[in-house]
Amino acid sequence: MAVIPILALILFFVTGTWLWFLAIPLAGALLFGTDSERKKARKKKRRDDRNS
């Protein structure tokens, strides 16, 4: 994930458009998913721990 801002900066200087910086949050969303997925996993883990 740390490579994405560096890549965006390089593409900014090569192309001259700032739109590459929009790739930073987009990459984070694609790589790490949504928070709802993590909430579901935590709920399932808690449920499983209680039933054990």
PDB file of C-alpha atoms in Angstrom:
ATOM      1  CA  MET A   1       0.000   0.000   0.000  1.00  0.00           C
ATOM      2  CA  ALA A   2       2.914   2.368   0.610  1.00  0.00           C
ATOM      3  CA  VAL A   3       3.823   2.189  -3.077  1.00  0.00           C
ATOM      4  CA  ILE A   4       0.520   3.704  -4.238  1.00  0.00           C
ATOM      5  CA  PRO A   5       1.241   7.334  -3.157  1.00  0.00           C
ATOM      6  CA  ILE A   6       4.703   7.160  -4.709  1.00  0.00           C
ATOM      7  CA  LEU A   7       3.250   5.809  -7.938  1.00  0.00           C
ATOM      8  CA  ALA A   8       0.589   8.533  -7.915  1.00  0.00           C
ATOM      9  CA  LEU A   9       3.286  11.191  -7.480  1.00  0.00           C
ATOM     10  CA  ILE A  10       5.334   9.792 -10.367  1.00  0.00           C
ATOM     11  CA  LEU A  11       2.273   9.636 -12.621  1.00  0.00           C
ATOM     12  CA  PHE A  12       1.389  13.202 -11.597  1.00  0.00           C
ATOM     13  CA  PHE A  13       4.748  14.503 -12.777  1.00  0.00           C
ATOM     14  CA  VAL A  14       4.703  12.420 -15.960  1.00  0.00           C
ATOM     15  CA  THR A  15       1.147  13.272 -17.045  1.00  0.00           C
ATOM     16  CA  GLY A  16       0.659  16.642 -15.343  1.00  0.00           C
ATOM     17  CA  THR A  17      -2.789  15.805 -13.962  1.00  0.00           C
ATOM     18  CA  TRP A  18      -3.662  15.605 -10.259  1.00  0.00           C
ATOM     19  CA  LEU A  19      -6.339  12.939 -10.806  1.00  0.00           C
ATOM     20  CA  TRP A  20      -3.813  10.203 -10.038  1.00  0.00           C
ATOM     21  CA  PHE A  21      -4.075  11.145  -6.370  1.00  0.00           C
ATOM     22  CA  LEU A  22      -7.630   9.803  -6.413  1.00  0.00           C
ATOM     23  CA  ALA A  23      -6.056   6.378  -6.839  1.00  0.00           C
ATOM     24  CA  ILE A  24      -4.794   6.453  -3.247  1.00  0.00           C
ATOM     25  CA  PRO A  25      -8.164   6.043  -1.457  1.00  0.00           C
ATOM     26  CA  LEU A  26      -9.446   3.871  -4.291  1.00  0.00           C
ATOM     27  CA  ALA A  27      -6.543   1.465  -3.867  1.00  0.00           C
ATOM     28  CA  GLY A  28      -7.154   1.378  -0.124  1.00  0.00           C
ATOM     29  CA  ALA A  29     -10.801   0.514  -0.634  1.00  0.00           C
ATOM     30  CA  LEU A  30      -9.979  -2.200  -3.141  1.00  0.00           C
ATOM     31  CA  LEU A  31      -7.158  -3.711  -1.105  1.00  0.00           C
ATOM     32  CA  PHE A  32      -8.745  -3.632   2.328  1.00  0.00           C
ATOM     33  CA  GLY A  33     -12.439  -3.930   1.484  1.00  0.00           C
ATOM     34  CA  THR A  34     -15.266  -2.359   3.365  1.00  0.00           C
ATOM     35  CA  ASP A  35     -15.682  -2.073   7.087  1.00  0.00           C
ATOM     36  CA  SER A  36     -18.891  -4.121   6.964  1.00  0.00           C
ATOM     37  CA  GLU A  37     -16.922  -7.208   5.972  1.00  0.00           C
ATOM     38  CA  ARG A  38     -14.720  -6.848   9.027  1.00  0.00           C
ATOM     39  CA  LYS A  39     -17.742  -6.271  11.278  1.00  0.00           C
ATOM     40  CA  LYS A  40     -19.358  -9.476  10.010  1.00  0.00           C
ATOM     41  CA  ALA A  41     -16.151 -11.409  10.649  1.00  0.00           C
ATOM     42  CA  ARG A  42     -15.875 -10.012  14.201  1.00  0.00           C
ATOM     43  CA  LYS A  43     -19.505 -10.876  14.975  1.00  0.00           C
ATOM     44  CA  LYS A  44     -19.026 -14.399  13.681  1.00  0.00           C
ATOM     45  CA  LYS A  45     -15.855 -14.829  15.726  1.00  0.00           C
ATOM     46  CA  ARG A  46     -17.603 -13.596  18.895  1.00  0.00           C
ATOM     47  CA  ARG A  47     -20.519 -15.946  18.255  1.00  0.00           C
ATOM     48  CA  ASP A  48     -18.163 -18.864  17.746  1.00  0.00           C
ATOM     49  CA  ASP A  49     -16.212 -17.990  20.900  1.00  0.00           C
ATOM     50  CA  ARG A  50     -19.404 -17.936  22.987  1.00  0.00           C
ATOM     51  CA  ASN A  51     -20.514 -21.306  21.652  1.00  0.00           C
ATOM     52  CA  SER A  52     -17.160 -22.908  22.448  1.00  0.00           C
TER      53      SER A  52
END
